[in-house]
Tab-separated table of C-alpha atoms in Angstrom:
chain	number	residue	atom	x	y	z
K	4	MET	CA	-9.790	10.594	-17.249
K	5	ARG	CA	-12.497	12.047	-14.855
K	6	ILE	CA	-12.179	15.692	-14.245
K	7	ALA	CA	-14.379	18.327	-11.900
K	8	ILE	CA	-14.610	21.848	-12.346
K	9	SER	CA	-15.057	23.116	-8.756
K	10	GLY	CA	-15.840	26.476	-7.262
K	11	SER	CA	-17.737	29.626	-6.450
K	12	HIS	CA	-19.981	31.252	-9.509
K	13	SER	CA	-18.896	33.512	-12.082
K	14	LEU	CA	-15.064	32.299	-11.855
K	15	GLY	CA	-14.849	30.755	-15.161
K	16	LYS	CA	-15.742	27.067	-14.753
K	17	SER	CA	-17.734	26.574	-17.831
K	18	THR	CA	-15.247	28.567	-19.815
K	19	VAL	CA	-12.642	26.432	-18.645
K	20	VAL	CA	-14.821	23.493	-19.338
K	21	ARG	CA	-15.685	24.358	-22.872
K	22	ASP	CA	-11.713	25.513	-23.644
K	23	TRP	CA	-11.014	22.415	-22.823
K	24	LEU	CA	-13.444	20.301	-24.735
K	25	HIS	CA	-12.244	22.505	-27.949
K	26	SER	CA	-9.014	21.466	-26.975
K	27	ASN	CA	-9.984	17.613	-26.524
K	28	PRO	CA	-12.836	16.659	-28.317
K	29	ASP	CA	-12.252	13.224	-27.399
K	30	TYR	CA	-13.885	14.212	-23.927
K	31	LEU	CA	-17.372	14.012	-22.864
K	32	TRP	CA	-18.965	16.812	-21.094
K	33	GLU	CA	-21.234	16.627	-17.833
K	34	ASP	CA	-23.105	19.803	-17.681
K	35	GLU	CA	-24.078	21.760	-14.582
K	36	PRO	CA	-26.994	20.223	-12.370
K	37	TYR	CA	-28.666	23.644	-12.332
K	38	ARG	CA	-28.476	24.204	-15.847
K	39	VAL	CA	-29.898	20.506	-16.480
K	40	LEU	CA	-32.680	20.438	-13.915
K	41	SER	CA	-33.593	24.297	-13.858
K	42	PHE	CA	-32.280	26.196	-16.329
K	43	ASN	CA	-33.285	23.915	-18.959
K	44	GLY	CA	-35.127	21.504	-16.910
K	45	PRO	CA	-38.427	20.798	-14.910
K	46	TYR	CA	-37.513	22.198	-11.691
K	47	GLU	CA	-37.544	25.890	-9.883
K	48	ILE	CA	-34.259	25.875	-8.167
K	49	ALA	CA	-33.434	29.453	-6.060
K	50	PHE	CA	-30.102	30.572	-5.232
K	51	GLN	CA	-28.486	32.284	-1.792
K	52	ASP	CA	-30.902	32.965	1.072
K	53	LYS	CA	-33.702	31.022	-0.851
K	54	SER	CA	-32.265	27.430	-1.530
K	55	THR	CA	-34.127	25.137	0.374
K	56	ARG	CA	-33.166	21.129	0.871
K	57	LEU	CA	-34.978	20.196	-1.995
K	58	HIS	CA	-33.510	22.657	-4.421
K	59	ASN	CA	-29.683	21.523	-3.402
K	60	GLY	CA	-30.554	17.855	-2.771
K	61	LEU	CA	-31.744	17.329	-6.224
K	62	GLN	CA	-28.473	19.044	-7.387
K	63	LEU	CA	-26.002	16.810	-5.139
K	64	PHE	CA	-27.919	13.906	-6.120
K	65	TYR	CA	-28.068	14.399	-9.609
K	66	SER	CA	-24.250	15.265	-9.556
K	67	ILE	CA	-23.358	12.409	-7.425
K	68	SER	CA	-25.536	10.137	-10.299
K	69	ARG	CA	-23.322	11.625	-13.067
K	70	LEU	CA	-20.218	10.712	-11.604
K	71	HIS	CA	-21.164	7.151	-10.842
K	72	ARG	CA	-22.110	6.485	-14.614
K	73	TYR	CA	-17.688	6.961	-15.139
K	74	ASP	CA	-16.466	4.076	-13.233
K	75	SER	CA	-12.911	3.978	-14.907
K	76	SER	CA	-10.330	6.467	-15.312
K	77	GLU	CA	-10.264	5.110	-18.550
K	78	CYS	CA	-13.296	7.464	-19.109
K	79	ASN	CA	-12.298	10.557	-20.717
K	80	VAL	CA	-15.127	13.259	-19.154
K	81	ILE	CA	-15.092	16.367	-17.626
K	82	PHE	CA	-17.401	17.773	-14.918
K	83	ASP	CA	-19.220	21.582	-14.569
K	84	ARG	CA	-18.971	21.271	-10.924
K	85	CYS	CA	-19.087	18.397	-8.419
K	86	PRO	CA	-20.900	17.242	-5.267
K	87	ILE	CA	-18.829	19.073	-3.052
K	88	ASP	CA	-20.213	22.316	-4.783
K	89	TYR	CA	-23.747	21.882	-3.207
K	90	LEU	CA	-21.935	21.127	0.381
K	91	ALA	CA	-20.392	24.959	0.203
K	92	TYR	CA	-23.575	26.816	-1.103
K	93	SER	CA	-25.801	24.666	1.517
K	94	GLN	CA	-23.285	25.761	3.954
K	95	TYR	CA	-23.500	29.387	3.193
K	96	THR	CA	-27.537	29.167	3.180
K	97	ALA	CA	-27.141	27.766	6.620
K	98	PHE	CA	-25.393	30.386	7.697
K	99	GLN	CA	-28.281	32.602	6.625
K	100	ALA	CA	-30.678	30.539	8.370
K	101	THR	CA	-33.649	31.655	6.296
K	102	THR	CA	-34.895	28.273	4.699
K	103	ASP	CA	-34.922	24.769	6.219
K	104	ILE	CA	-31.089	24.066	5.417
K	105	ASP	CA	-29.008	24.194	9.042
K	106	LYS	CA	-25.967	22.626	9.987
K	107	GLU	CA	-27.713	18.985	10.356
K	108	PHE	CA	-28.861	19.199	6.804
K	109	VAL	CA	-25.139	20.016	5.718
K	110	LEU	CA	-23.907	17.608	7.553
K	111	THR	CA	-26.122	14.774	5.861
K	112	MET	CA	-24.447	15.134	2.724
K	113	VAL	CA	-20.996	14.906	3.759
K	114	ASP	CA	-21.040	10.842	3.612
K	115	ALA	CA	-22.737	10.863	0.244
K	116	VAL	CA	-20.124	13.513	-0.899
K	117	ARG	CA	-17.051	12.137	0.427
K	118	GLU	CA	-17.631	8.834	-1.197
K	119	SER	CA	-18.480	10.012	-4.611
K	120	LEU	CA	-15.183	11.454	-4.978
K	121	ASP	CA	-14.091	7.839	-6.093
K	122	HIS	CA	-15.406	8.749	-8.934
K	123	LEU	CA	-12.730	11.351	-10.018
K	124	ASP	CA	-9.106	11.779	-10.651
K	125	ILE	CA	-8.465	15.090	-11.090
K	126	LEU	CA	-10.468	17.833	-8.811
K	127	ALA	CA	-9.770	21.484	-10.038
K	128	PHE	CA	-10.851	24.542	-7.767
K	129	ILE	CA	-10.836	27.667	-9.006
K	130	PRO	CA	-10.669	30.112	-6.237
K	131	ILE	CA	-10.996	33.677	-6.094
K	132	SER	CA	-7.409	35.480	-6.469
K	133	GLU	CA	-6.211	39.002	-6.283
K	134	GLN	CA	-3.605	38.129	-8.566
K	135	TRP	CA	-6.054	37.207	-11.431
K	136	PRO	CA	-9.103	38.942	-10.809
K	137	VAL	CA	-12.176	37.812	-12.635
K	138	PRO	CA	-15.176	40.818	-12.888
K	139	MET	CA	-18.963	39.519	-11.832
K	140	GLU	CA	-21.290	38.599	-14.942
K	141	ASP	CA	-24.446	38.962	-14.610
K	142	ASP	CA	-25.164	35.611	-16.768
K	143	GLY	CA	-28.984	35.329	-15.965
K	144	ILE	CA	-28.363	32.229	-13.814
K	145	ARG	CA	-27.176	33.112	-10.390
K	146	PRO	CA	-27.620	36.567	-9.063
K	147	PRO	CA	-24.723	39.334	-9.578
K	148	ASP	CA	-23.804	39.864	-5.832
K	149	LEU	CA	-19.812	40.131	-5.231
K	150	GLU	CA	-20.583	39.369	-1.292
K	151	TYR	CA	-22.137	36.027	-2.449
K	152	ARG	CA	-19.633	34.975	-4.286
K	153	ASN	CA	-16.763	35.829	-2.091
K	154	SER	CA	-18.566	34.281	0.772
K	155	VAL	CA	-18.901	30.855	-1.108
K	156	ASP	CA	-15.565	31.471	-2.336
K	157	MET	CA	-14.186	31.512	1.411
K	158	ILE	CA	-16.403	28.643	2.440
K	159	PHE	CA	-14.689	26.463	-0.720
K	160	LYS	CA	-11.136	27.391	0.608
K	161	GLN	CA	-12.109	25.949	4.432
K	162	ILE	CA	-13.102	22.743	2.167
K	163	TYR	CA	-9.750	22.642	-0.230
K	164	ARG	CA	-7.313	24.397	2.135
K	165	ASP	CA	-8.345	23.826	5.919
K	166	GLY	CA	-10.254	20.634	5.751
K	167	LEU	CA	-13.745	21.549	6.457
K	168	PHE	CA	-16.266	18.486	6.424
K	169	ASP	CA	-13.177	16.228	6.970
K	170	LEU	CA	-12.847	15.573	2.836
K	171	LEU	CA	-8.890	15.467	2.762
K	172	PRO	CA	-8.858	11.955	3.156
K	173	ALA	CA	-10.607	11.398	0.279
K	174	PHE	CA	-8.753	14.064	-1.585
K	175	GLU	CA	-5.527	11.946	-1.156
K	176	LYS	CA	-7.191	9.822	-3.201
K	177	LEU	CA	-7.018	12.149	-6.289
K	178	LYS	CA	-5.402	14.832	-7.861
K	179	LEU	CA	-6.769	18.177	-6.283
K	180	ILE	CA	-5.400	21.423	-7.970
K	181	GLU	CA	-6.230	24.988	-8.243
K	182	LEU	CA	-6.638	26.782	-11.355
K	183	VAL	CA	-5.251	30.093	-11.574
K	184	GLY	CA	-4.246	32.620	-14.434
K	185	ASP	CA	-5.688	33.179	-17.763
K	186	SER	CA	-7.383	30.527	-19.746
K	187	GLU	CA	-4.169	29.183	-21.489
K	188	LEU	CA	-2.781	28.579	-18.109
K	189	ARG	CA	-5.866	27.263	-16.570
K	190	LEU	CA	-5.790	24.561	-19.266
K	191	LYS	CA	-1.696	24.031	-19.282
K	192	GLN	CA	-2.260	22.973	-15.334
K	193	ILE	CA	-5.198	20.591	-15.629
K	194	GLN	CA	-2.790	18.985	-18.667
K	195	LEU	CA	0.642	18.691	-16.310
K	196	ALA	CA	-1.937	16.903	-14.149
K	197	ILE	CA	-2.839	14.547	-16.050
K	198	GLU	CA	0.702	13.970	-17.002
K	199	SER	CA	1.708	13.526	-13.272
K	200	ILE	CA	-1.179	10.965	-12.796
K	201	SER	CA	0.122	9.185	-15.853
K	202	ALA	CA	3.604	8.773	-14.859
K	203	SER	CA	2.563	8.016	-11.299
K	204	ARG	CA	0.661	4.927	-12.892
K	205	PHE	CA	2.997	4.154	-15.097
K	206	ALA	CA	5.839	4.129	-12.309
K	207	GLY	CA	3.780	1.792	-10.427
K	208	SER	CA	2.750	-0.417	-13.147
Protein backbone atom coordinates (compact mmCIF):
# COMPACT_ATOMS: atom_id res chain seq x y z
CA MET A 1 0.00 0.00 0.00
CA ARG A 2 1.42 3.37 -1.07
CA ILE A 3 0.37 6.14 1.31
CA ALA A 4 1.18 9.87 1.22
CA ILE A 5 0.54 12.40 3.99
CA SER A 6 -0.17 15.90 2.68
CA GLY A 7 -1.02 19.35 4.01
CA SER A 8 0.32 22.62 5.32
CA HIS A 9 3.28 22.70 7.69
CA SER A 10 3.27 22.22 11.47
CA LEU A 11 0.08 20.14 11.48
CA GLY A 12 1.54 16.78 12.52
CA LYS A 13 2.30 15.10 9.17
CA SER A 14 5.71 13.83 10.23
CA THR A 15 4.25 12.66 13.54
CA VAL A 16 1.65 10.60 11.66
CA VAL A 17 4.41 9.09 9.53
CA ARG A 18 6.55 8.22 12.57
CA ASP A 19 3.59 6.74 14.45
CA TRP A 20 2.57 4.68 11.42
CA LEU A 21 6.08 3.31 10.97
CA HIS A 22 6.24 2.42 14.66
CA SER A 23 3.01 0.42 14.36
CA ASN A 24 3.80 -0.96 10.90
CA PRO A 25 7.52 -1.79 10.71
CA ASP A 26 7.05 -3.54 7.36
CA TYR A 27 6.55 -0.14 5.69
CA LEU A 28 9.29 1.78 3.92
CA TRP A 29 9.67 5.50 4.63
CA GLU A 30 10.18 8.33 2.15
CA ASP A 31 11.15 11.51 3.99
CA GLU A 32 10.01 15.01 3.08
CA PRO A 33 11.98 16.31 0.06
CA TYR A 34 13.10 19.45 1.89
CA ARG A 35 14.80 17.43 4.61
CA VAL A 36 16.57 15.27 2.03
CA LEU A 37 17.59 18.06 -0.35
CA SER A 38 18.25 21.02 1.95
CA PHE A 39 18.06 20.34 5.69
CA ASN A 40 20.28 17.26 5.29
CA GLY A 41 21.40 17.85 1.72
CA PRO A 42 23.40 20.09 -0.60
CA TYR A 43 20.78 22.67 -1.66
CA GLU A 44 19.66 25.94 -0.07
CA ILE A 45 15.87 25.98 -0.29
CA ALA A 46 13.82 28.93 0.97
CA PHE A 47 10.15 29.18 1.96
CA GLN A 48 7.26 31.59 1.99
CA ASP A 49 7.80 34.68 -0.21
CA LYS A 50 11.42 33.69 -0.92
CA SER A 51 10.79 30.39 -2.73
CA THR A 52 11.94 30.28 -6.34
CA ARG A 53 11.24 28.07 -9.32
CA LEU A 54 14.47 26.23 -8.59
CA HIS A 55 13.56 25.64 -4.94
CA ASN A 56 10.08 24.29 -5.58
CA GLY A 57 11.00 22.56 -8.82
CA LEU A 58 13.71 20.56 -7.07
CA GLN A 59 11.31 19.43 -4.37
CA LEU A 60 8.51 18.64 -6.81
CA PHE A 61 10.58 16.45 -9.10
CA TYR A 62 12.35 14.74 -6.23
CA SER A 63 8.90 13.90 -4.83
CA ILE A 64 7.72 12.60 -8.21
CA SER A 65 10.89 10.55 -8.69
CA ARG A 66 10.37 8.82 -5.34
CA LEU A 67 6.76 7.99 -6.19
CA HIS A 68 7.92 6.40 -9.43
CA ARG A 69 10.12 4.00 -7.48
CA TYR A 70 6.98 2.16 -6.36
CA ASP A 71 4.97 0.94 -9.34
CA SER A 72 2.90 -1.63 -7.50
CA SER A 73 0.31 -1.50 -4.73
CA GLU A 74 2.16 -4.48 -3.30
CA CYS A 75 4.81 -2.03 -2.07
CA ASN A 76 4.29 -0.88 1.51
CA VAL A 77 5.58 2.69 1.72
CA ILE A 78 4.54 5.93 3.40
CA PHE A 79 5.54 9.35 2.07
CA ASP A 80 5.96 12.52 4.12
CA ARG A 81 4.39 14.94 1.59
CA CYS A 82 3.49 14.35 -2.06
CA PRO A 83 3.79 16.33 -5.33
CA ILE A 84 0.53 18.21 -4.67
CA ASP A 85 2.21 19.94 -1.74
CA TYR A 86 4.52 21.82 -4.10
CA LEU A 87 1.57 23.02 -6.15
CA ALA A 88 0.05 24.48 -2.99
CA TYR A 89 3.23 26.14 -1.79
CA SER A 90 4.03 27.48 -5.26
CA GLN A 91 0.53 28.93 -5.49
CA TYR A 92 1.12 30.74 -2.20
CA THR A 93 4.40 32.24 -3.45
CA ALA A 94 2.82 33.19 -6.78
CA PHE A 95 0.24 35.23 -4.85
CA GLN A 96 3.08 37.13 -3.15
CA ALA A 97 4.63 38.11 -6.51
CA THR A 98 8.07 38.39 -4.91
CA THR A 99 10.10 35.84 -6.90
CA ASP A 100 10.10 34.16 -10.31
CA ILE A 101 7.24 31.88 -9.23
CA ASP A 102 4.09 33.07 -11.00
CA LYS A 103 0.76 31.67 -12.19
CA GLU A 104 2.29 30.35 -15.42
CA PHE A 105 4.97 28.43 -13.54
CA VAL A 106 2.40 26.87 -11.21
CA LEU A 107 0.31 25.71 -14.17
CA THR A 108 3.34 24.02 -15.75
CA MET A 109 3.51 21.75 -12.70
CA VAL A 110 -0.04 20.44 -12.93
CA ASP A 111 0.27 17.70 -15.55
CA ALA A 112 3.31 16.13 -13.87
CA VAL A 113 1.57 16.21 -10.51
CA ARG A 114 -1.61 14.67 -11.92
CA GLU A 115 0.29 11.83 -13.59
CA SER A 116 2.27 11.07 -10.44
CA LEU A 117 -0.89 10.30 -8.47
CA ASP A 118 -1.15 6.98 -10.34
CA HIS A 119 1.62 5.80 -8.03
CA LEU A 120 -0.42 6.28 -4.84
CA ASP A 121 -3.17 4.21 -3.25
CA ILE A 122 -4.05 6.49 -0.33
CA LEU A 123 -3.67 10.26 -0.13
CA ALA A 124 -4.22 11.49 3.42
CA PHE A 125 -4.78 15.24 3.77
CA ILE A 126 -4.37 16.90 7.18
CA PRO A 127 -6.42 20.12 7.28
CA ILE A 128 -6.51 22.80 9.94
CA SER A 129 -9.55 22.01 12.06
CA GLU A 130 -11.22 24.16 14.71
CA GLN A 131 -12.21 20.99 16.54
CA TRP A 132 -8.65 19.67 16.61
CA PRO A 133 -6.30 22.67 16.71
CA VAL A 134 -2.57 22.06 16.38
CA PRO A 135 -0.23 24.63 17.96
CA MET A 136 2.41 26.20 15.76
CA GLU A 137 5.80 24.58 16.35
CA ASP A 138 9.12 26.20 15.57
CA ASP A 139 10.83 23.11 14.13
CA GLY A 140 13.84 24.99 12.82
CA ILE A 141 12.72 24.36 9.24
CA ARG A 142 9.72 26.48 8.25
CA PRO A 143 8.90 29.97 9.56
CA PRO A 144 6.67 29.84 12.69
CA ASP A 145 4.13 32.13 11.03
CA LEU A 146 0.44 31.37 11.59
CA GLU A 147 -0.73 33.47 8.64
CA TYR A 148 1.59 31.53 6.35
CA ARG A 149 0.40 28.15 7.62
CA ASN A 150 -3.26 29.20 7.41
CA SER A 151 -2.95 30.64 3.90
CA VAL A 152 -1.30 27.48 2.58
CA ASP A 153 -3.96 25.36 4.31
CA MET A 154 -6.67 27.29 2.46
CA ILE A 155 -4.95 26.50 -0.86
CA PHE A 156 -4.79 22.82 0.05
CA LYS A 157 -8.51 22.87 0.84
CA GLN A 158 -9.22 24.47 -2.53
CA ILE A 159 -7.26 21.68 -4.20
CA TYR A 160 -8.71 18.76 -2.25
CA ARG A 161 -12.26 19.99 -1.72
CA ASP A 162 -13.03 22.50 -4.46
CA GLY A 163 -11.25 21.14 -7.52
CA LEU A 164 -8.46 23.70 -7.92
CA PHE A 165 -6.09 22.60 -10.73
CA ASP A 166 -8.65 20.01 -11.89
CA LEU A 167 -7.06 17.13 -9.98
CA LEU A 168 -10.39 15.62 -8.89
CA PRO A 169 -10.47 13.03 -11.73
CA ALA A 170 -7.07 11.78 -10.55
CA PHE A 171 -8.39 11.51 -7.00
CA GLU A 172 -11.04 9.08 -8.22
CA LYS A 173 -8.27 6.55 -8.89
CA LEU A 174 -7.07 6.52 -5.29
CA LYS A 175 -8.47 6.80 -1.78
CA LEU A 176 -8.52 10.44 -0.66
CA ILE A 177 -9.09 10.87 3.06
CA GLU A 178 -8.82 13.65 5.62
CA LEU A 179 -7.06 12.99 8.90
CA VAL A 180 -8.54 14.66 11.97
CA GLY A 181 -8.30 14.02 15.68
CA ASP A 182 -5.53 12.80 17.92
CA SER A 183 -2.66 10.54 16.87
CA GLU A 184 -4.53 7.32 17.60
CA LEU A 185 -7.58 8.39 15.61
CA ARG A 186 -5.47 9.46 12.64
CA LEU A 187 -3.80 6.06 12.46
CA LYS A 188 -7.18 4.38 12.70
CA GLN A 189 -8.46 6.44 9.77
CA ILE A 190 -5.53 5.28 7.63
CA GLN A 191 -6.11 1.67 8.66
CA LEU A 192 -9.80 1.93 7.75
CA ALA A 193 -8.86 3.30 4.33
CA ILE A 194 -6.55 0.33 3.76
CA GLU A 195 -9.28 -2.09 4.78
CA SER A 196 -11.74 -0.38 2.43
CA ILE A 197 -9.34 -0.68 -0.52
CA SER A 198 -8.55 -4.31 0.30
CA ALA A 199 -12.24 -5.17 0.52
CA SER A 200 -12.94 -3.46 -2.79
CA ARG A 201 -10.12 -5.31 -4.53
CA PHE A 202 -11.24 -8.63 -3.07
CA ALA A 203 -14.80 -8.02 -4.27
CA GLY A 204 -13.54 -7.21 -7.74
CA SER A 205 -11.34 -10.28 -8.03
